[in-house]
GROMACS .gro file of C-alpha atoms in nm:
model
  244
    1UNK     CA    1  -3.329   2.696  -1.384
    2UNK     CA    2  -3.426   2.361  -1.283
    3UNK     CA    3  -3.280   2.210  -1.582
    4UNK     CA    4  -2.925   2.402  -1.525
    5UNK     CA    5  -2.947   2.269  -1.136
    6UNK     CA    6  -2.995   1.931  -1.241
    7UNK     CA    7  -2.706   1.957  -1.536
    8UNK     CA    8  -2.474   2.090  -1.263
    9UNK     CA    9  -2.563   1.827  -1.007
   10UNK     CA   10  -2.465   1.575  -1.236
   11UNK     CA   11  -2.145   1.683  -1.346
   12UNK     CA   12  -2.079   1.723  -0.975
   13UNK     CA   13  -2.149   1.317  -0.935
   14UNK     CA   14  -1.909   1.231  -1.230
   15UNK     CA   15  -1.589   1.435  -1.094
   16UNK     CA   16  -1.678   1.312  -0.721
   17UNK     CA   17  -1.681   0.964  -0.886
   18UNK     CA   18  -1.397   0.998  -1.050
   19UNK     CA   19  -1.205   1.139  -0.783
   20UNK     CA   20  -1.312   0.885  -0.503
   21UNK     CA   21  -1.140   0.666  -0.336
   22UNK     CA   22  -1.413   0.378  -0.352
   23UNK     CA   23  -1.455   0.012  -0.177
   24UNK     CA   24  -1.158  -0.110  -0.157
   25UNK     CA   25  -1.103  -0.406  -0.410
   26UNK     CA   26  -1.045  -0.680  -0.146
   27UNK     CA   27  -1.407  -0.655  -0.051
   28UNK     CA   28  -1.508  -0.675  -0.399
   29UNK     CA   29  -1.722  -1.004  -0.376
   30UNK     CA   30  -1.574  -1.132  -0.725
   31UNK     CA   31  -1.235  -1.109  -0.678
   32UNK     CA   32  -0.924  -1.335  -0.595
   33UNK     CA   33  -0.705  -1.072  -0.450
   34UNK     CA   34  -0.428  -0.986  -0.205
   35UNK     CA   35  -0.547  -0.691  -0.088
   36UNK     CA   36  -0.360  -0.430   0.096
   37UNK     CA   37  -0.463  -0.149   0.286
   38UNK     CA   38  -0.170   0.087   0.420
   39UNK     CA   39  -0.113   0.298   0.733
   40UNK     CA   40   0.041   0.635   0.793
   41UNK     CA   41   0.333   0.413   0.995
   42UNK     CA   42   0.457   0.221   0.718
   43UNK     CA   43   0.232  -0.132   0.880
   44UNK     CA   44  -0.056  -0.269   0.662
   45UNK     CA   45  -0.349  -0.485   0.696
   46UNK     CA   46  -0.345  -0.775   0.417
   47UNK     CA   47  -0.579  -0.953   0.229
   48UNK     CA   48  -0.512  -1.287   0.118
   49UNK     CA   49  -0.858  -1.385  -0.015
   50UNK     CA   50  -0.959  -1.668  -0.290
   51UNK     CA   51  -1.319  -1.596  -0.403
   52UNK     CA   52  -1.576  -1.907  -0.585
   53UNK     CA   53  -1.889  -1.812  -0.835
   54UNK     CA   54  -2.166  -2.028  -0.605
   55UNK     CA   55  -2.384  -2.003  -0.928
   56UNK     CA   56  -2.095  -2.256  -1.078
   57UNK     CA   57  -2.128  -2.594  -0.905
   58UNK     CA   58  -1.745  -2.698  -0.874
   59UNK     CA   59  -1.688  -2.328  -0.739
   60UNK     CA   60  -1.952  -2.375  -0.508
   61UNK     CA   61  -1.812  -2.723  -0.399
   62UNK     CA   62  -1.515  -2.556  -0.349
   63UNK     CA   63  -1.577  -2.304  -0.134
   64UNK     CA   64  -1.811  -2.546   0.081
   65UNK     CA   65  -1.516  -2.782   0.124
   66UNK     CA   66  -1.362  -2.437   0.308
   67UNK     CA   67  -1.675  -2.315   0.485
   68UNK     CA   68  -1.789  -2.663   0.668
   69UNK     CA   69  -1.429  -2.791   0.766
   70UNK     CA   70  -1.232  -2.616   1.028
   71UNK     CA   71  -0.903  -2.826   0.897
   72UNK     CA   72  -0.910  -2.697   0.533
   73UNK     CA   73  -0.984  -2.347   0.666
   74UNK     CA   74  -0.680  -2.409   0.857
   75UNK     CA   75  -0.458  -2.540   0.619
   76UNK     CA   76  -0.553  -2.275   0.394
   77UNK     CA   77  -0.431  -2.027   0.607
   78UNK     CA   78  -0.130  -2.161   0.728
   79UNK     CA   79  -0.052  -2.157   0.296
   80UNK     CA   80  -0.143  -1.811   0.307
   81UNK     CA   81   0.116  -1.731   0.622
   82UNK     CA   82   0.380  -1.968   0.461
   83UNK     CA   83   0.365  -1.707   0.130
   84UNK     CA   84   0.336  -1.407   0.289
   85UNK     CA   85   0.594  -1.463   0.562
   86UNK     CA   86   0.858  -1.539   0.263
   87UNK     CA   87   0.771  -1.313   0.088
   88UNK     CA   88   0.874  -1.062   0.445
   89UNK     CA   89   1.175  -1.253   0.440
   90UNK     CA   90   1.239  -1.131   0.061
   91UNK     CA   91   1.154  -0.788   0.177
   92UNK     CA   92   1.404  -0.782   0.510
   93UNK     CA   93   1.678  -0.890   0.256
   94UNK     CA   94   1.599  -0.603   0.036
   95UNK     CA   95   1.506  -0.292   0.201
   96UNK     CA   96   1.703  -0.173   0.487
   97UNK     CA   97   1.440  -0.276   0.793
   98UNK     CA   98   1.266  -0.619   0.904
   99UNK     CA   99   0.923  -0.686   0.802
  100UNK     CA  100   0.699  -0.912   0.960
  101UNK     CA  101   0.421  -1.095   0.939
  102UNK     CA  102   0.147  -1.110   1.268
  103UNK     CA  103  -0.180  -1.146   1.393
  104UNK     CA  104  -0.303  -1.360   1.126
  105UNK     CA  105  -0.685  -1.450   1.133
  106UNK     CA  106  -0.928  -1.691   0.895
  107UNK     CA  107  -1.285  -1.679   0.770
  108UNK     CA  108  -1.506  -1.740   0.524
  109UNK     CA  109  -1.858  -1.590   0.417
  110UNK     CA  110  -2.094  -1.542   0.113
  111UNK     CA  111  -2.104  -1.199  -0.059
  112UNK     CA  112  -2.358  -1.111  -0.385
  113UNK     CA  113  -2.328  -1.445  -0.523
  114UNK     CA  114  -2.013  -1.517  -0.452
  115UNK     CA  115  -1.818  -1.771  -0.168
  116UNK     CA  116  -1.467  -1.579  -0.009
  117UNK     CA  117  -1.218  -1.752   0.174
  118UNK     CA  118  -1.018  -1.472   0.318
  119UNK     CA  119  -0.683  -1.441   0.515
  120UNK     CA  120  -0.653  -1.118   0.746
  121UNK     CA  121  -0.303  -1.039   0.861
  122UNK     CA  122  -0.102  -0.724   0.989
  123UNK     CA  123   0.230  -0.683   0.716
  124UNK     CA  124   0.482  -0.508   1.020
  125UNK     CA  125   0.703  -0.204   0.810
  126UNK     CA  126   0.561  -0.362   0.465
  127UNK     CA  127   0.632  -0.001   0.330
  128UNK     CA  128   0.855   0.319   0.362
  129UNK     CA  129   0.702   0.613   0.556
  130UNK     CA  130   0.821   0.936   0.659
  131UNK     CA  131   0.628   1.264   0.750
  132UNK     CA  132   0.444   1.316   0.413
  133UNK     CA  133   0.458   0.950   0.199
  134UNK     CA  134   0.474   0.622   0.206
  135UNK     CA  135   0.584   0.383  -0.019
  136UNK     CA  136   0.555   0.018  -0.124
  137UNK     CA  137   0.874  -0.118  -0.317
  138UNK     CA  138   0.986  -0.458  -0.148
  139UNK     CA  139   0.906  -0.707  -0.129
  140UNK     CA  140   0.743  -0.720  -0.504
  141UNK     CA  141   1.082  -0.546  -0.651
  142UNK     CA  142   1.270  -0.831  -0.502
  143UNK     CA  143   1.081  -1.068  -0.674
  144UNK     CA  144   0.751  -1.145  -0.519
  145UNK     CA  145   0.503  -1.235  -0.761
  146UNK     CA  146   0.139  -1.398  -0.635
  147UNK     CA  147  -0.060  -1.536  -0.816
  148UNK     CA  148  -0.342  -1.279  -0.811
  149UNK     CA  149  -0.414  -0.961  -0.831
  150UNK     CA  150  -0.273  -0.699  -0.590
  151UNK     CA  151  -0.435  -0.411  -0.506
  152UNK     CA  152  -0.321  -0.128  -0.263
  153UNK     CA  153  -0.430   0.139  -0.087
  154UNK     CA  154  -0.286   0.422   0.042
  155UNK     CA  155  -0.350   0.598   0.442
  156UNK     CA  156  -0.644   0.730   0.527
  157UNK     CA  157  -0.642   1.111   0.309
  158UNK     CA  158  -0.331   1.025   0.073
  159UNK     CA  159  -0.309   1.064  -0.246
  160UNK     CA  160  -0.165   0.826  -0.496
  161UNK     CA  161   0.131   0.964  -0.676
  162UNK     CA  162   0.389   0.759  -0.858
  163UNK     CA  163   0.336   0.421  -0.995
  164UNK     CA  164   0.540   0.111  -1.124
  165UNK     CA  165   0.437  -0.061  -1.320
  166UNK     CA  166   0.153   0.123  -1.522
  167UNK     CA  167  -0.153  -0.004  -1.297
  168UNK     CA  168  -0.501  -0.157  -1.500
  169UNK     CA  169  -0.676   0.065  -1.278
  170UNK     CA  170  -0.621   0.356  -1.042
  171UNK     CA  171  -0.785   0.566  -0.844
  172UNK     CA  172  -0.720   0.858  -0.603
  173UNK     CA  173  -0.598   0.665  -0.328
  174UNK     CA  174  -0.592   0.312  -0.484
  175UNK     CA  175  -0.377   0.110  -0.745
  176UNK     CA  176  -0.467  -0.254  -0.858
  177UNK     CA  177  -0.184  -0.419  -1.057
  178UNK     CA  178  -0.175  -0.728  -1.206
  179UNK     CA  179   0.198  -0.935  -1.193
  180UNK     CA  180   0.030  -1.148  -1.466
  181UNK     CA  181   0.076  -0.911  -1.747
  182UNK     CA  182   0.286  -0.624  -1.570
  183UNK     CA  183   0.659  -0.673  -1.512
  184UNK     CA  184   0.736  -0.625  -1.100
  185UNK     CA  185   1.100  -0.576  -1.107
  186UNK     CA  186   1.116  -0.178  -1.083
  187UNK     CA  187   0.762  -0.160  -0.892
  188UNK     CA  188   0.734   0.119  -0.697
  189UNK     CA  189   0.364   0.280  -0.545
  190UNK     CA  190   0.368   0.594  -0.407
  191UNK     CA  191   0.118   0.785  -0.176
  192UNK     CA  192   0.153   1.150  -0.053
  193UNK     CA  193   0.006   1.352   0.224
  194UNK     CA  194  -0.160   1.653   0.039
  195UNK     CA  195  -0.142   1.848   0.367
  196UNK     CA  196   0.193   1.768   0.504
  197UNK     CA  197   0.470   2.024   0.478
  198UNK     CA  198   0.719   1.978   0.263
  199UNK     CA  199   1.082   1.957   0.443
  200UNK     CA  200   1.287   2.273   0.367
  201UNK     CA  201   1.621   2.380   0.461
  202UNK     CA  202   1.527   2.714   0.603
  203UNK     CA  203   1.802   2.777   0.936
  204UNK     CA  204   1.617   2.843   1.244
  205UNK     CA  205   1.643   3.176   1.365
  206UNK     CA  206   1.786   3.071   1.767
  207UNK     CA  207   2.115   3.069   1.610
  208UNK     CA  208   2.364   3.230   1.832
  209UNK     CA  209   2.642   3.457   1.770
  210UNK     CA  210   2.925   3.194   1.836
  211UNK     CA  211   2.766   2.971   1.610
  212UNK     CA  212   2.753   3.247   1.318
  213UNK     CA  213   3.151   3.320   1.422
  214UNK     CA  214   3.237   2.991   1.374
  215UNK     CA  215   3.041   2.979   1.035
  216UNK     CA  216   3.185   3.297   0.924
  217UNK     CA  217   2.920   3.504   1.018
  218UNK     CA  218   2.692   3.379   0.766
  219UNK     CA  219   2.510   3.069   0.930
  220UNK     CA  220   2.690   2.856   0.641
  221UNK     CA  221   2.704   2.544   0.901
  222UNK     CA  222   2.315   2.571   0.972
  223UNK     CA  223   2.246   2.573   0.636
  224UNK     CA  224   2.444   2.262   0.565
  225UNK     CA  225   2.282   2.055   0.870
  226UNK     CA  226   1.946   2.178   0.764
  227UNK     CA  227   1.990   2.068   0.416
  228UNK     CA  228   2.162   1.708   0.553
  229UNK     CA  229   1.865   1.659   0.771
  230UNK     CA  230   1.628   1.777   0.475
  231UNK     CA  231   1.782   1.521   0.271
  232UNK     CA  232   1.764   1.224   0.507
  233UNK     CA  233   1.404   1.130   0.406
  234UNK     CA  234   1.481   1.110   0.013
  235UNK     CA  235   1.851   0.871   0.132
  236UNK     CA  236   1.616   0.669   0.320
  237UNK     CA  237   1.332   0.620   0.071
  238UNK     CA  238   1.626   0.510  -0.212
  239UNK     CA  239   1.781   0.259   0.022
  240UNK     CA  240   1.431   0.112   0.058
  241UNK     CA  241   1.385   0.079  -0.340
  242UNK     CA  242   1.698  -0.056  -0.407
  243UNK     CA  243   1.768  -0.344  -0.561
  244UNK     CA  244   2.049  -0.622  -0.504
   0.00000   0.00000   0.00000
């Protein structure tokens, strides 16, 4: 019995592994990342974070140079803001909103061997987002291409869905891509709400009698406005993918 228990508890451990969302890779000590972590309202908190092996002496030197001078810390952001902020620019052309970039912060700090320098800023309408998914298209699709790995998250309970390019790794709610060896020019990252409702075009049932006159008598012009309004979402989430 105790053997069975034990046989079941670990193949319990493997699926909950596999299905986890786990830490996201930004805070993954070895890694020179921009890191993105999404919200329900189509904003994001970003990443922009260079990381330096202390165990290597140059790296270490490196990140030093960063950690003991307030100027290079500075000037390192302001690099970081003057890429992400055209890259928003890219994205406004692109998709049919205005994305920003604010409240942009600097630090650095030692993690399992490793020295990060790491930009924090908020990405304003980075990504499309209605009731049930949100989406990341622009500004990558319009031809933003760091020069690191990006990695993205989705909200808080989504579930990844459809990805562009084919990411190296991917995990429930997680994608890391790499524009090194992937082609960006169709990318396209999907996350859906498991428990939203899906939009239907069901007529409500306060119609009135007029209404149904006018219609025929057979609610034909509640249909049609349910199915326009149904329909918005999808017209929306195309004009945000499209291309020039």
């Amino acid at each position: 019995m105790r053997a069975t228990l034990a046989v079941v508890a670990v193949v319990i451990l493997c699926l909950s592994v596999g299905a986890g969302v786990g830490a996201a890779a930004h805070e993954e000590p070895n890694r020179t990342i921009l890191g993105i972590e999404l919200s329900a309202d189509s904003n994001a908190t970003v990443y922009y974070v260079n990381s330096y092996d202390l165990g290597d002496n140059d790296q270490r030197a490196t990140y030093e140079s960063y950690a003991d001078n307030e100027s290079q810390r500075a000037a390192f952001r302001a690099d970081a803001v003057a890429e992400l902020e055209a890259a928003a620019t890219t994205g406004s052309g692109e998709a049919p909103w205005n994305m920003s970039i604010r409240n942009v912060s600097v630090r650095t700090y030692e993690q399992d061997g490793y020295g990060r320098v790491e930009v924090r800023a908020e990405w304003v309408r980075l990504a499309y987002a209605d009731e049930r998914r949100v989406i990341v298209a622009q500004p990558f699709r319009g031809g933003y291409e760091p020069d690191r790995r990006v990695t993205i998250h989705g909200p808080e309970g989504y579930q990844r869905n459809r990805t562009v390019p084919q990411p190296f790794r991917a995990q429930r709610n997680s994608v890391a891509l790499n524009p090194r060896t992937s082609d960006f020019s169709g990318f396209f990252v999907e996350f859906v709400d498991p428990d939203a409702e899906t939009a239907t075009a069901t007529a409500t049932a306060t119609a009135t009698a007029a209404s149904e006159s006018r219609d025929g008598g057979g609610g034909v012009g509640l249909v049609l406005r349910a199915l326009v309004v149904a329909l918005i979402p999808a017209a929306l989430a195309v004009l945000a993918v499209r291309r020039r």
